[in-house]
Each structure stands twice: as structure tokens, then as C-alpha cells.
Short mmCIF file of N, CA and C in Angstrom, two decimals:
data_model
loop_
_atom_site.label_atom_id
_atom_site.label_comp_id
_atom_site.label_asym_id
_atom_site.label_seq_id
_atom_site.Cartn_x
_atom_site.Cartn_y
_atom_site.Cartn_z
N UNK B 1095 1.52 8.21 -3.23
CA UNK B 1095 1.66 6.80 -2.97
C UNK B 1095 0.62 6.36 -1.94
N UNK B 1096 -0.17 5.58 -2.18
CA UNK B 1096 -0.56 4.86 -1.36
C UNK B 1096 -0.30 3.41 -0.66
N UNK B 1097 -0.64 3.49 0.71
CA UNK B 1097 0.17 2.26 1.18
C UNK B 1097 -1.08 1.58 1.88
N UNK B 1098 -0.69 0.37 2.44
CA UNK B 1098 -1.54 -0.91 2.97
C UNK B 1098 -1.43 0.02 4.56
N UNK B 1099 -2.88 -0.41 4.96
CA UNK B 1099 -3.11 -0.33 6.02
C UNK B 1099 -2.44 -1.36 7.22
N UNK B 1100 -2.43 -1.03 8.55
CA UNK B 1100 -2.05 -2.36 9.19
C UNK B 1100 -2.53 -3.19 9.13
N UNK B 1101 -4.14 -3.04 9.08
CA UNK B 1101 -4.36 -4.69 9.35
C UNK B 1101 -4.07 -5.24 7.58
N UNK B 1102 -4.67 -4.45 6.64
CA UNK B 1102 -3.92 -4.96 5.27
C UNK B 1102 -2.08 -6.02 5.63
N UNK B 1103 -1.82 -5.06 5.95
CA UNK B 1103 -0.39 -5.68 6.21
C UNK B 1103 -0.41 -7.03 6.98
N UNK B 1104 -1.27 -7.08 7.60
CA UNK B 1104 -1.38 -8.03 8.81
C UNK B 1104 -1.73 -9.45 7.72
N UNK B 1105 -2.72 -9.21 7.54
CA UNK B 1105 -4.10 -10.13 6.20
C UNK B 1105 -2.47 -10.47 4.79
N UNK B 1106 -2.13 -9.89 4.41
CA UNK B 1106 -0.61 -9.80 3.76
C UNK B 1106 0.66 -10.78 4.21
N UNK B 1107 1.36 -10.40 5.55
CA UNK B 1107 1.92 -11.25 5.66
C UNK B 1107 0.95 -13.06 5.95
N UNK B 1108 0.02 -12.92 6.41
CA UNK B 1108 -0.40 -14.43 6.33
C UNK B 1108 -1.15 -14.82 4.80
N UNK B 1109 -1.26 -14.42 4.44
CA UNK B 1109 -1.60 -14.61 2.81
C UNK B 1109 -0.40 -14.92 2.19
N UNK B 1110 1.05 -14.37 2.44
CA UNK B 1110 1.97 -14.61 2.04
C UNK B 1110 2.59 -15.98 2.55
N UNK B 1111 2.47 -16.12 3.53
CA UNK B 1111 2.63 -17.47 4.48
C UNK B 1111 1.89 -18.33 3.63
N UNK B 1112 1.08 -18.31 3.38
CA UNK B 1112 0.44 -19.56 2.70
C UNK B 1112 -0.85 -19.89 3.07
N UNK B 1113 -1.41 -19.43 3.97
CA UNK B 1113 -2.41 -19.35 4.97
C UNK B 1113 -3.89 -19.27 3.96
N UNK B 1114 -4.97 -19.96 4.42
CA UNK B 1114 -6.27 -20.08 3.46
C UNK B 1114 -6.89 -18.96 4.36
N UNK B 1115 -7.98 -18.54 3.36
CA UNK B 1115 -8.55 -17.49 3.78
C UNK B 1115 -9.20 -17.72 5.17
N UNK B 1116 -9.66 -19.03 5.34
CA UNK B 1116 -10.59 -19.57 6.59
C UNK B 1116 -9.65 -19.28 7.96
N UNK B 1117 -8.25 -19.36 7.47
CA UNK B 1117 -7.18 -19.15 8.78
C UNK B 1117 -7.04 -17.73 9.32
N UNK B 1118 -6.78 -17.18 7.93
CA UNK B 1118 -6.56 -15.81 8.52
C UNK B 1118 -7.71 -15.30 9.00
N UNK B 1119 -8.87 -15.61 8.93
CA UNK B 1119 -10.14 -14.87 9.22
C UNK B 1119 -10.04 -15.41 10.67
N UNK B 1120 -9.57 -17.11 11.03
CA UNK B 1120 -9.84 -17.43 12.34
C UNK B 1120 -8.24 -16.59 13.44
N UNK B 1121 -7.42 -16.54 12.65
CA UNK B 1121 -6.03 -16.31 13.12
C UNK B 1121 -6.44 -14.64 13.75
N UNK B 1122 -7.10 -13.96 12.99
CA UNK B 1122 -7.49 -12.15 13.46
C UNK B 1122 -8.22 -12.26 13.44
N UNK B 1123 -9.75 -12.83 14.19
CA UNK B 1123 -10.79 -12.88 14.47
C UNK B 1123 -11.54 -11.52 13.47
N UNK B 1124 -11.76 -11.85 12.24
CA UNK B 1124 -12.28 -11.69 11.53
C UNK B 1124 -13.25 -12.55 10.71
N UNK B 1125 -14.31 -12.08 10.51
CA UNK B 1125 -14.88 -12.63 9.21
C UNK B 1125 -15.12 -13.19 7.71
N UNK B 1126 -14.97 -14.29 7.20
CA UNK B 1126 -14.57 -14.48 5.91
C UNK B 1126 -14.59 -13.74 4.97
N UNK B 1127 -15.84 -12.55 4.73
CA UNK B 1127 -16.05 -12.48 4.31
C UNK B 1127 -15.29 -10.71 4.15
N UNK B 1128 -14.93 -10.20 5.65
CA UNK B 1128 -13.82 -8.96 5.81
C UNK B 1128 -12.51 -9.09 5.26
N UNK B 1129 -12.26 -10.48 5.27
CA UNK B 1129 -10.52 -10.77 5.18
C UNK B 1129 -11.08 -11.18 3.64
N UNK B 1130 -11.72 -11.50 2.77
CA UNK B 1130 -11.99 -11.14 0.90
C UNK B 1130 -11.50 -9.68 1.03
N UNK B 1131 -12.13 -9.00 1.76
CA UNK B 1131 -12.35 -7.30 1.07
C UNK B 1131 -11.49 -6.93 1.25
N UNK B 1132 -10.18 -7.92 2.52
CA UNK B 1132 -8.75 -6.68 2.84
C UNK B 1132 -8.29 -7.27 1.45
N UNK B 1133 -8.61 -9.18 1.25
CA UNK B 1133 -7.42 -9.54 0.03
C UNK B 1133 -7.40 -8.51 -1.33
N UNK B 1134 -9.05 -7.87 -1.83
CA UNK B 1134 -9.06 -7.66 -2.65
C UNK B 1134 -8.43 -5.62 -2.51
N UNK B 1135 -8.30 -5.43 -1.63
CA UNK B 1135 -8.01 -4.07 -1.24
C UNK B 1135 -6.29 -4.06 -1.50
N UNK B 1136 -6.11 -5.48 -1.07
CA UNK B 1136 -4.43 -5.91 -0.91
C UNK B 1136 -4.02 -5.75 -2.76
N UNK B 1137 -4.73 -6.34 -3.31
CA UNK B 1137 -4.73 -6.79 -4.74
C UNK B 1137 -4.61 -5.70 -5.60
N UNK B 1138 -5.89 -4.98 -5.72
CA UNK B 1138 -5.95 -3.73 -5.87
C UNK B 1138 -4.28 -2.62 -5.60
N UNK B 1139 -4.79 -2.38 -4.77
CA UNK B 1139 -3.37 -1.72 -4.45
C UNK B 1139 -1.77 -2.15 -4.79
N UNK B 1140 -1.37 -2.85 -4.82
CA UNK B 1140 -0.45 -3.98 -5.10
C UNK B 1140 -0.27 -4.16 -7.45
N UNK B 1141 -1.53 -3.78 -7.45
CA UNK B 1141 -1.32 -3.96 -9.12
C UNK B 1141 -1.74 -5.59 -9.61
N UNK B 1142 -1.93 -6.40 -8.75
CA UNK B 1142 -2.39 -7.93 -9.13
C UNK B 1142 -3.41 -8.80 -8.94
N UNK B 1143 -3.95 -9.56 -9.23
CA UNK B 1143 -5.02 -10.21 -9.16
C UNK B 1143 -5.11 -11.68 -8.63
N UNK B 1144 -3.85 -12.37 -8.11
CA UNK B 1144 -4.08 -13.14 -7.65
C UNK B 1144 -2.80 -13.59 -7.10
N UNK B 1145 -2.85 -14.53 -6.04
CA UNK B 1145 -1.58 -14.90 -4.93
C UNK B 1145 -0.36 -15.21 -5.64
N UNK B 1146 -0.44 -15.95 -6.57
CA UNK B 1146 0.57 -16.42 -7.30
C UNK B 1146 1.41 -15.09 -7.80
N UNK B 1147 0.62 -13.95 -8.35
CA UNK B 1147 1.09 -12.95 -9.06
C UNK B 1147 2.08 -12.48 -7.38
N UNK B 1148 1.56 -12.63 -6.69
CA UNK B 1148 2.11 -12.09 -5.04
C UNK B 1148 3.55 -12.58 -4.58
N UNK B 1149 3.57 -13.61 -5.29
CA UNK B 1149 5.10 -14.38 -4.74
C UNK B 1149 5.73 -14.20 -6.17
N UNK B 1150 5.50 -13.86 -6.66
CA UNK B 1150 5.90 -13.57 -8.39
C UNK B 1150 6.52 -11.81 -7.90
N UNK B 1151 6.07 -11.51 -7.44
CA UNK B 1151 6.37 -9.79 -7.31
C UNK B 1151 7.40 -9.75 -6.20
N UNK B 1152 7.30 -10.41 -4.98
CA UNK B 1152 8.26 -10.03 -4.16
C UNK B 1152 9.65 -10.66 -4.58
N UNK B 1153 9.64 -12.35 -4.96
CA UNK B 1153 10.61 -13.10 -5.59
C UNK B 1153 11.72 -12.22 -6.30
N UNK B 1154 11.07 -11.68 -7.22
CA UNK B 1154 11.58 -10.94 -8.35
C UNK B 1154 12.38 -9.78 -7.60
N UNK B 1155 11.72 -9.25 -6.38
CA UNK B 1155 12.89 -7.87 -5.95
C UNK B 1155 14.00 -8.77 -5.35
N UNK B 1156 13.56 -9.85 -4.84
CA UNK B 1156 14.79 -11.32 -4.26
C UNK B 1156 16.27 -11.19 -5.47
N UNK B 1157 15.65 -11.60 -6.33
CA UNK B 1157 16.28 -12.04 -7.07
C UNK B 1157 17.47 -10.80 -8.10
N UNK B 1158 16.54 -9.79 -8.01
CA UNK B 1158 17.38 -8.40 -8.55
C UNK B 1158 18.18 -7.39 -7.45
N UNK B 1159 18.59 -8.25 -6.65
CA UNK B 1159 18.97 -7.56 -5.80
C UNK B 1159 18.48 -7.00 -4.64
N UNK B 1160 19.42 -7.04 -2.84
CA UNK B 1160 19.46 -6.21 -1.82
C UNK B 1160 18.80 -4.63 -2.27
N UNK B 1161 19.62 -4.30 -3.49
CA UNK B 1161 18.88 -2.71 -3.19
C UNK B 1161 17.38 -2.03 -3.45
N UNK B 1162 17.10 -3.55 -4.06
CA UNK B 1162 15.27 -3.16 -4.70
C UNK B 1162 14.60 -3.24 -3.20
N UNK B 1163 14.75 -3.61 -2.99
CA UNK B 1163 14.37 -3.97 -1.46
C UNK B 1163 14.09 -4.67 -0.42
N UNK B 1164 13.54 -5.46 0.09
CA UNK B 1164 13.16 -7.03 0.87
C UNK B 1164 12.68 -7.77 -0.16
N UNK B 1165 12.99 -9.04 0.26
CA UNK B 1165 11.94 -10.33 -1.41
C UNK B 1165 10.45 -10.73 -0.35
N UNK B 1166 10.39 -10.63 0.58
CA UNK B 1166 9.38 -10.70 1.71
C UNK B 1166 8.60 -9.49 1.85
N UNK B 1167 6.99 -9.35 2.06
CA UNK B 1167 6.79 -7.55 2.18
C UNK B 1167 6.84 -7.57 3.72
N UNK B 1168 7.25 -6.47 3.92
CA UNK B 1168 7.16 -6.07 5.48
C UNK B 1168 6.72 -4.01 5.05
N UNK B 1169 6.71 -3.42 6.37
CA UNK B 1169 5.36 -2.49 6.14
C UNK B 1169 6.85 -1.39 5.02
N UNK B 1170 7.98 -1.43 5.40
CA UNK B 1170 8.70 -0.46 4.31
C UNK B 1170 7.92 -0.80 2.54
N UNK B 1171 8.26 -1.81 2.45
CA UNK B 1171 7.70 -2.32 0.82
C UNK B 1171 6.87 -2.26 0.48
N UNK B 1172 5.61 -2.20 1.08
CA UNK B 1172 4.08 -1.98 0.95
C UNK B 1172 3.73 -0.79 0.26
N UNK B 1173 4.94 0.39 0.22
CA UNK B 1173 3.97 1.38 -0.20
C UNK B 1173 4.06 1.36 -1.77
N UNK B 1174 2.68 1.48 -2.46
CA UNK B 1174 2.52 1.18 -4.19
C UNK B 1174 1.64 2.79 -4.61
N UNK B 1175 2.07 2.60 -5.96
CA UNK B 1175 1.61 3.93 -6.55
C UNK B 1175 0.16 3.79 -6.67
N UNK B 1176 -0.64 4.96 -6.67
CA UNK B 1176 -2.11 5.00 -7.12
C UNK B 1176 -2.12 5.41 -8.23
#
């Protein structure tokens, strides 16, 4: 299994927030163009290709139940198969 790094996680929960890329880059003093490479590292790993697919994936453990796991990712849920 591979899992998200912290700052992945970090770039993650504000991507999940709703946050434009310009924020999170200013929010963790990062570069626009670093916080693309965590999204697409995020993406990658994760199995999806775009934000929408992102609230589509956690929703869904929401909705099937406490035991799938959080409907929010926090660092337990993060970890995805390679």
C-alpha cells in the first residue's frame, strides 16, 4: 500500500475544502507550480483524475456506512493500493 505523504495530505485536505490551487500554494508557501505536482501525485495515487471524482470517493464511504471509514480523508484513509 502506498500512502500520501504529509504534505500530500496537507495539499488534500485544502483541495478538499474547496480551496483554488493559487490558495493552497499561497496558504503553504509553495509554488503553483509544486502544489500541480502534489495534486497530480494526490490523483495518481488515489485512482482519479479530477476533484469532482474526490468528493465522489469520500461521499460514497459517507454514505455506506461508519465502518468503511471517515466520508472526509484524514491521514488513516489515505492509504491506497499501488
Amino acid at each position: 500500500m502506498e500512502e500520501l505523504t504529509d504534505r500530500e495530505k496537507e495539499v488534500l485536505d485544502l483541495l478538499y475544502a474547496g480551496d483554488k490551487y493559487s490558495d493552497i500554494a499561497e496558504k503553504l508557501f509553495l509554488s503553483l507550480a509544486t502544489v500541480k505536482t502534489h495534486v497530480s501525485h494526490i490523483y495518481q495515487k488515489l485512482n482519479i483524475r479530477r476533484r469532482s471524482e474526490l468528493y465522489v470517493k469520500f461521499n460514497r464511504r459517507k454514505q455506506e456506512g461508519e465502518n468503511r471509514g471517515p466520508a472526509v480523508p484524514t491521514s488513516n484513509s489515505l492509504k491506497v493500493k499501488s
